């Protein structure tokens, strides 16, 4: 026994000696590991490297590294609008909404009206991101997000037509990389709407794998405006390009080749971005796609051997081959704003209208919003919208802080659009047939139809979840991983070994530290975590739980990377679940920050609590999904014991909490107004959403009177009266003297508005199809 103890002590002492003496450690341990690591490290293409290095790491880095500093989160400034931005939102944005009526756009006109287009151009909607010195509005990212959110509550065609010129496209690329001459020429024209931009990257053969575009250009000499100049012959075939059919300025991505060495560099220069005026001879543009009944302009563009000068390259000839880097660097800002904002807008409008409808519409003599089954859907809608809006605000706020948050923008894009899909689906279930029959009275069917567009664009969701969020997040946020990879690729092996040694052993200590913390926080239920910031007492436990999630996630992701190595890229199901944990933590942070930023309104607390319990439960499921499918069963069991030593602590939010949250949607309150703050509410009762607002107020006024009428009905006072039916009972009650004239008037008004709200449209037999007749063209094979 003594001998064994001596041997073990000697072994431990030797290991401590080796680890404590870097030269010895490097020779005895690191050298072998370094050689193996270099062999198994997957090769990275230039485009992958550009994507990886693009953008910045922000709050997600804190969550990734296991011990978030809550003081830092709460110190990020609360996003606010300037007086000019607020005035624009109140005046110009509301007016733009007033000018657009969705049925007219989608069914009768198939485009925005000329007046609406002109208004958008005149008022600078297409140049919100362009600095004032070029004639743009120079809005903050938050203001940009507010505008898109509100427009989306009215019409997708309106929102997308504004969103695209302000997102990744010519203006953004010009601002960052354009030559002075290009900026001076194009930016004022874009700001005034004299140019309508589009940006064409996607091809029939390269969608998600956009770096593989086959579109190409050959550097050559050619005639241009009466002279021979150095230029390029460009061949492209693009599809799905938003605004292409109406654009005047086409941003184009292609691969540039210089076979004759006219530029004096490589033959294959790589992806290049150019700005091509629509009237350039050979540009084929103008037909449109028909994306799920959405009426924003979207279509193909083609060109074969179209000659253009090298000056068309954004940034001029020196930026030849830099296109992919440019796109990746600019992607984060646009992706942080466009889809998160438009989808939050859609959710806000859905919650506002469906919540009201659920109180106005009654079945079984009860407002449908009071049935527990419907309540479940309403709760989800409200809490998700709270979470989505919090995420959109915090992410836009990051852009205003100068961040280009590439991982966060992917999280926001994926999770806001997925939750919006759920909100709209739930809304459709609640309104039933009313949502299904299209027509001017339908306020939800179009959103339901168009939801898959958000899921697909700006990084299709399956790819974003499976490949990007953790794949990029791990490398960007991890304190040592990238350093290890770079060390392994260092052409100087001595320097590489030294850097690798430092990163590797710091990494090992980091993993052990988080393993121990994860176990400790699991054993103690995170009760002893010092939050380190002044937070609302009712939310304090969430910060502690989130710290626990963060430590456990750091440990789990490190062990996963250790076991899976480079194959994590192919193990998409595991990578997706790891990304889910990081994402749910980000969403929770955003909700907690929103609650503080809003001044801790107690009335909103049910939405916060439900959203956070739901999020924690989902994060726990994602942990389970990784652990249960861990390739090594023994390590899987070890991870389970370390992270959940007492089993699963997180459960679905309670029904009582759900009931409190659902109530907030079906009656007017400050909370309902805050939750749906950007919803454009048309005045009067002509349009369905305006009618619901009025019908809701009328329903609340009528409910106590109706309760008396129902009592009388139960007492049998209407026996044999054919008018005592769901439609006409108010009249019967008045006739029987149960209610007086004033009360009857209240019920009568409620009935009129209710009937207007539940009405659906009907059409002539051929739905007007006889007048149409422009068959689609199939893509050339
Ligand atoms: C309405 C609309 C507007 C658009 N606007 C523009 C525009 O203005 N400019 C422009 O250039 N493009 C635009 N696009 C293109 C859009 O960005 C692409 O549709 C998108 O990149 C996906 O490409 P794809 O549709 O060819 O799908 P595919 O690439 O064929 O993908 C099919 C499925 O496979 C999944 N997938 C692919 N690779 C992986 C992977 N490695 N791991 C996991 N899953 C994967 C995807 O998530 C998707 O679910 C638009 C598209 C639409 C529909």
Short mmCIF file of N, CA and C in Angstrom, two decimals, residues 203-289:
data_model
loop_
_atom_site.label_atom_id
_atom_site.label_comp_id
_atom_site.label_asym_id
_atom_site.label_seq_id
_atom_site.Cartn_x
_atom_site.Cartn_y
_atom_site.Cartn_z
N UNK A 203 -26.86 32.29 -57.39
CA UNK A 203 -27.04 31.75 -58.74
C UNK A 203 -27.81 30.43 -58.64
N UNK A 204 -28.34 29.94 -59.76
CA UNK A 204 -29.08 28.68 -59.69
C UNK A 204 -28.22 27.53 -59.16
N UNK A 205 -26.91 27.63 -59.30
CA UNK A 205 -26.03 26.54 -58.90
C UNK A 205 -25.37 26.79 -57.55
N UNK A 206 -25.45 27.99 -57.06
CA UNK A 206 -24.80 28.32 -55.78
C UNK A 206 -25.75 29.19 -54.96
N UNK A 207 -26.44 28.54 -53.98
CA UNK A 207 -27.35 29.26 -53.09
C UNK A 207 -26.67 29.47 -51.75
N UNK A 208 -26.80 28.47 -50.87
CA UNK A 208 -26.14 28.57 -49.57
C UNK A 208 -24.63 28.62 -49.73
N UNK A 209 -24.12 27.85 -50.66
CA UNK A 209 -22.67 27.82 -50.89
C UNK A 209 -22.33 28.93 -51.89
N UNK A 210 -22.58 30.17 -51.46
CA UNK A 210 -22.52 31.28 -52.41
C UNK A 210 -21.10 31.53 -52.92
N UNK A 211 -20.11 31.09 -52.14
CA UNK A 211 -18.73 31.32 -52.61
C UNK A 211 -18.43 30.49 -53.86
N UNK A 212 -19.32 29.53 -54.17
CA UNK A 212 -19.08 28.66 -55.33
C UNK A 212 -19.72 29.22 -56.61
N UNK A 213 -20.12 30.47 -56.62
CA UNK A 213 -20.80 31.01 -57.82
C UNK A 213 -19.98 30.77 -59.09
N UNK A 214 -20.65 30.31 -60.16
CA UNK A 214 -19.93 30.07 -61.41
C UNK A 214 -19.82 31.33 -62.28
N UNK A 215 -20.46 32.40 -61.87
CA UNK A 215 -20.43 33.64 -62.67
C UNK A 215 -18.99 34.16 -62.72
N UNK A 216 -18.56 34.57 -63.90
CA UNK A 216 -17.15 34.92 -64.02
C UNK A 216 -16.95 36.15 -64.90
N UNK A 217 -15.74 36.71 -64.80
CA UNK A 217 -15.37 37.84 -65.65
C UNK A 217 -13.92 37.64 -66.08
N UNK A 218 -13.63 38.05 -67.31
CA UNK A 218 -12.27 37.93 -67.85
C UNK A 218 -11.73 39.36 -68.07
N UNK A 219 -10.58 39.64 -67.52
CA UNK A 219 -9.97 40.96 -67.72
C UNK A 219 -9.51 41.06 -69.18
N UNK A 220 -9.86 42.14 -69.84
CA UNK A 220 -9.50 42.31 -71.25
C UNK A 220 -9.61 43.80 -71.63
N UNK A 221 -9.20 44.11 -72.80
CA UNK A 221 -9.40 45.48 -73.28
C UNK A 221 -10.66 45.50 -74.13
N UNK A 222 -11.31 46.65 -74.18
CA UNK A 222 -12.53 46.72 -74.97
C UNK A 222 -12.99 48.15 -75.13
N UNK A 223 -13.98 48.34 -76.02
CA UNK A 223 -14.44 49.71 -76.28
C UNK A 223 -15.39 50.19 -75.17
N UNK A 224 -15.20 51.42 -74.76
CA UNK A 224 -16.10 52.00 -73.76
C UNK A 224 -16.22 53.50 -74.00
N UNK A 225 -17.40 53.94 -74.29
CA UNK A 225 -17.67 55.35 -74.56
C UNK A 225 -16.67 55.93 -75.56
N UNK A 226 -16.45 55.21 -76.66
CA UNK A 226 -15.64 55.70 -77.76
C UNK A 226 -14.15 55.51 -77.61
N UNK A 227 -13.70 54.94 -76.49
CA UNK A 227 -12.25 54.72 -76.31
C UNK A 227 -12.03 53.24 -76.00
N UNK A 228 -10.77 52.81 -76.16
CA UNK A 228 -10.47 51.45 -75.72
C UNK A 228 -9.93 51.53 -74.29
N UNK A 229 -10.53 50.75 -73.39
CA UNK A 229 -10.11 50.81 -71.98
C UNK A 229 -9.87 49.40 -71.47
N UNK A 230 -9.18 49.35 -70.31
CA UNK A 230 -9.01 48.06 -69.63
C UNK A 230 -10.31 47.76 -68.88
N UNK A 231 -10.85 46.61 -69.15
CA UNK A 231 -12.13 46.29 -68.52
C UNK A 231 -12.27 44.79 -68.30
N UNK A 232 -13.50 44.32 -68.31
CA UNK A 232 -13.74 42.88 -68.11
C UNK A 232 -15.03 42.48 -68.82
N UNK A 233 -15.02 41.24 -69.31
CA UNK A 233 -16.24 40.71 -69.92
C UNK A 233 -16.90 39.80 -68.89
N UNK A 234 -18.12 40.16 -68.50
CA UNK A 234 -18.75 39.47 -67.38
C UNK A 234 -19.92 38.61 -67.87
N UNK A 235 -19.96 37.39 -67.35
CA UNK A 235 -21.06 36.47 -67.68
C UNK A 235 -21.72 36.05 -66.37
N UNK A 236 -23.02 36.23 -66.28
CA UNK A 236 -23.70 35.85 -65.03
C UNK A 236 -25.11 35.35 -65.30
N UNK A 237 -25.57 34.59 -64.34
CA UNK A 237 -26.94 34.09 -64.37
C UNK A 237 -27.38 34.01 -62.91
N UNK A 238 -28.16 34.97 -62.48
CA UNK A 238 -28.52 35.08 -61.06
C UNK A 238 -30.02 34.92 -60.92
N UNK A 239 -30.44 34.49 -59.74
CA UNK A 239 -31.88 34.42 -59.49
C UNK A 239 -32.19 34.88 -58.06
N UNK A 240 -33.45 35.08 -57.82
CA UNK A 240 -33.97 35.50 -56.49
C UNK A 240 -33.52 36.90 -56.09
N UNK A 241 -33.19 37.76 -57.00
CA UNK A 241 -32.57 39.02 -56.60
C UNK A 241 -33.63 40.08 -56.27
N UNK A 242 -33.65 40.48 -55.00
CA UNK A 242 -34.66 41.43 -54.55
C UNK A 242 -34.42 42.81 -55.15
N UNK A 243 -35.47 43.39 -55.66
CA UNK A 243 -35.52 44.69 -56.35
C UNK A 243 -34.91 44.66 -57.75
N UNK A 244 -34.35 43.52 -58.16
CA UNK A 244 -33.74 43.48 -59.50
C UNK A 244 -34.69 43.96 -60.61
N UNK A 245 -35.94 43.52 -60.61
CA UNK A 245 -36.78 43.92 -61.75
C UNK A 245 -36.95 45.44 -61.88
N UNK A 246 -36.81 46.17 -60.76
CA UNK A 246 -37.00 47.63 -60.84
C UNK A 246 -35.71 48.40 -60.58
N UNK A 247 -34.60 47.68 -60.43
CA UNK A 247 -33.39 48.40 -60.02
C UNK A 247 -32.81 49.20 -61.18
N UNK A 248 -32.07 50.23 -60.81
CA UNK A 248 -31.33 50.99 -61.82
C UNK A 248 -29.83 50.74 -61.67
N UNK A 249 -29.47 50.17 -60.51
CA UNK A 249 -28.05 49.94 -60.23
C UNK A 249 -27.91 48.52 -59.67
N UNK A 250 -27.19 47.71 -60.41
CA UNK A 250 -27.11 46.29 -60.04
C UNK A 250 -25.74 45.99 -59.43
N UNK A 251 -25.73 45.62 -58.16
CA UNK A 251 -24.51 45.10 -57.54
C UNK A 251 -24.36 43.67 -58.01
N UNK A 252 -23.15 43.30 -58.40
CA UNK A 252 -22.97 41.98 -59.02
C UNK A 252 -21.72 41.33 -58.44
N UNK A 253 -21.86 40.06 -58.03
CA UNK A 253 -20.68 39.33 -57.54
C UNK A 253 -20.32 38.26 -58.57
N UNK A 254 -19.04 38.16 -58.89
CA UNK A 254 -18.55 37.16 -59.85
C UNK A 254 -17.10 36.87 -59.52
N UNK A 255 -16.59 35.81 -60.15
CA UNK A 255 -15.18 35.46 -59.94
C UNK A 255 -14.37 36.08 -61.08
N UNK A 256 -13.32 36.78 -60.74
CA UNK A 256 -12.56 37.51 -61.76
C UNK A 256 -11.29 36.74 -62.14
N UNK A 257 -11.08 36.59 -63.44
CA UNK A 257 -9.88 35.90 -63.95
C UNK A 257 -9.07 36.89 -64.82
N UNK A 258 -7.77 36.74 -64.76
CA UNK A 258 -6.90 37.61 -65.56
C UNK A 258 -5.89 36.73 -66.30
N UNK A 259 -6.37 35.97 -67.32
CA UNK A 259 -5.49 34.97 -67.96
C UNK A 259 -4.30 35.60 -68.67
N UNK A 260 -4.45 36.84 -69.13
CA UNK A 260 -3.35 37.47 -69.86
C UNK A 260 -2.46 38.33 -68.96
N UNK A 261 -2.69 38.26 -67.68
CA UNK A 261 -1.85 39.01 -66.74
C UNK A 261 -1.91 40.52 -66.94
N UNK A 262 -3.05 41.02 -67.37
CA UNK A 262 -3.15 42.47 -67.65
C UNK A 262 -3.10 43.31 -66.37
N UNK A 263 -3.46 42.67 -65.25
CA UNK A 263 -3.38 43.41 -63.98
C UNK A 263 -2.07 43.10 -63.24
N UNK A 264 -1.31 42.22 -63.81
CA UNK A 264 0.02 41.93 -63.27
C UNK A 264 0.02 41.09 -62.01
N UNK A 265 -1.07 40.39 -61.70
CA UNK A 265 -1.09 39.56 -60.49
C UNK A 265 -1.51 38.14 -60.82
N UNK A 266 -2.29 37.53 -59.90
CA UNK A 266 -2.73 36.14 -60.09
C UNK A 266 -3.68 36.02 -61.28
N UNK A 267 -3.80 34.79 -61.78
CA UNK A 267 -4.77 34.54 -62.86
C UNK A 267 -6.19 34.49 -62.29
N UNK A 268 -6.34 33.77 -61.16
CA UNK A 268 -7.65 33.67 -60.53
C UNK A 268 -7.67 34.66 -59.36
N UNK A 269 -8.31 35.78 -59.59
CA UNK A 269 -8.26 36.83 -58.57
C UNK A 269 -9.29 36.63 -57.46
N UNK A 270 -10.32 35.85 -57.75
CA UNK A 270 -11.32 35.56 -56.71
C UNK A 270 -12.57 36.41 -56.87
N UNK A 271 -13.46 36.26 -55.88
CA UNK A 271 -14.77 36.91 -55.98
C UNK A 271 -14.62 38.43 -55.91
N UNK A 272 -15.33 39.07 -56.81
CA UNK A 272 -15.21 40.52 -56.99
C UNK A 272 -16.62 41.10 -57.06
N UNK A 273 -16.79 42.30 -56.51
CA UNK A 273 -18.12 42.94 -56.55
C UNK A 273 -18.05 44.20 -57.41
N UNK A 274 -19.03 44.33 -58.29
CA UNK A 274 -19.06 45.51 -59.17
C UNK A 274 -20.44 46.15 -59.10
N UNK A 275 -20.48 47.43 -59.48
CA UNK A 275 -21.77 48.14 -59.59
C UNK A 275 -22.04 48.40 -61.05
N UNK A 276 -23.13 47.86 -61.55
CA UNK A 276 -23.40 47.91 -62.98
C UNK A 276 -24.70 48.68 -63.23
N UNK A 277 -24.64 49.82 -63.91
CA UNK A 277 -25.89 50.51 -64.24
C UNK A 277 -26.77 49.60 -65.10
N UNK A 278 -28.06 49.68 -64.84
CA UNK A 278 -28.99 48.79 -65.53
C UNK A 278 -28.93 48.95 -67.05
N UNK A 279 -28.64 50.19 -67.49
CA UNK A 279 -28.69 50.41 -68.93
C UNK A 279 -27.38 50.03 -69.64
N UNK A 280 -26.47 49.38 -68.94
CA UNK A 280 -25.25 48.90 -69.59
C UNK A 280 -25.65 47.88 -70.67
N UNK A 281 -25.19 48.04 -71.91
CA UNK A 281 -25.62 47.10 -72.96
C UNK A 281 -25.31 45.65 -72.58
N UNK A 282 -26.30 44.80 -72.73
CA UNK A 282 -26.11 43.37 -72.43
C UNK A 282 -26.71 42.93 -71.11
N UNK A 283 -27.10 43.89 -70.22
CA UNK A 283 -27.70 43.52 -68.93
C UNK A 283 -29.14 43.09 -69.18
N UNK A 284 -29.43 41.84 -68.83
CA UNK A 284 -30.78 41.30 -69.03
C UNK A 284 -31.49 41.30 -67.68
N UNK A 285 -32.51 42.12 -67.58
CA UNK A 285 -33.16 42.33 -66.29
C UNK A 285 -34.61 42.72 -66.54
N UNK A 286 -35.51 42.47 -65.57
CA UNK A 286 -36.85 43.01 -65.74
C UNK A 286 -37.96 42.01 -65.48
N UNK A 287 -37.69 40.70 -65.67
CA UNK A 287 -38.76 39.76 -65.33
C UNK A 287 -38.75 39.52 -63.83
N UNK A 288 -39.84 38.96 -63.32
CA UNK A 288 -39.91 38.81 -61.87
C UNK A 288 -40.28 37.39 -61.47
N UNK A 289 -39.84 37.04 -60.25
CA UNK A 289 -40.34 35.81 -59.62
C UNK A 289 -41.63 36.15 -58.87
#
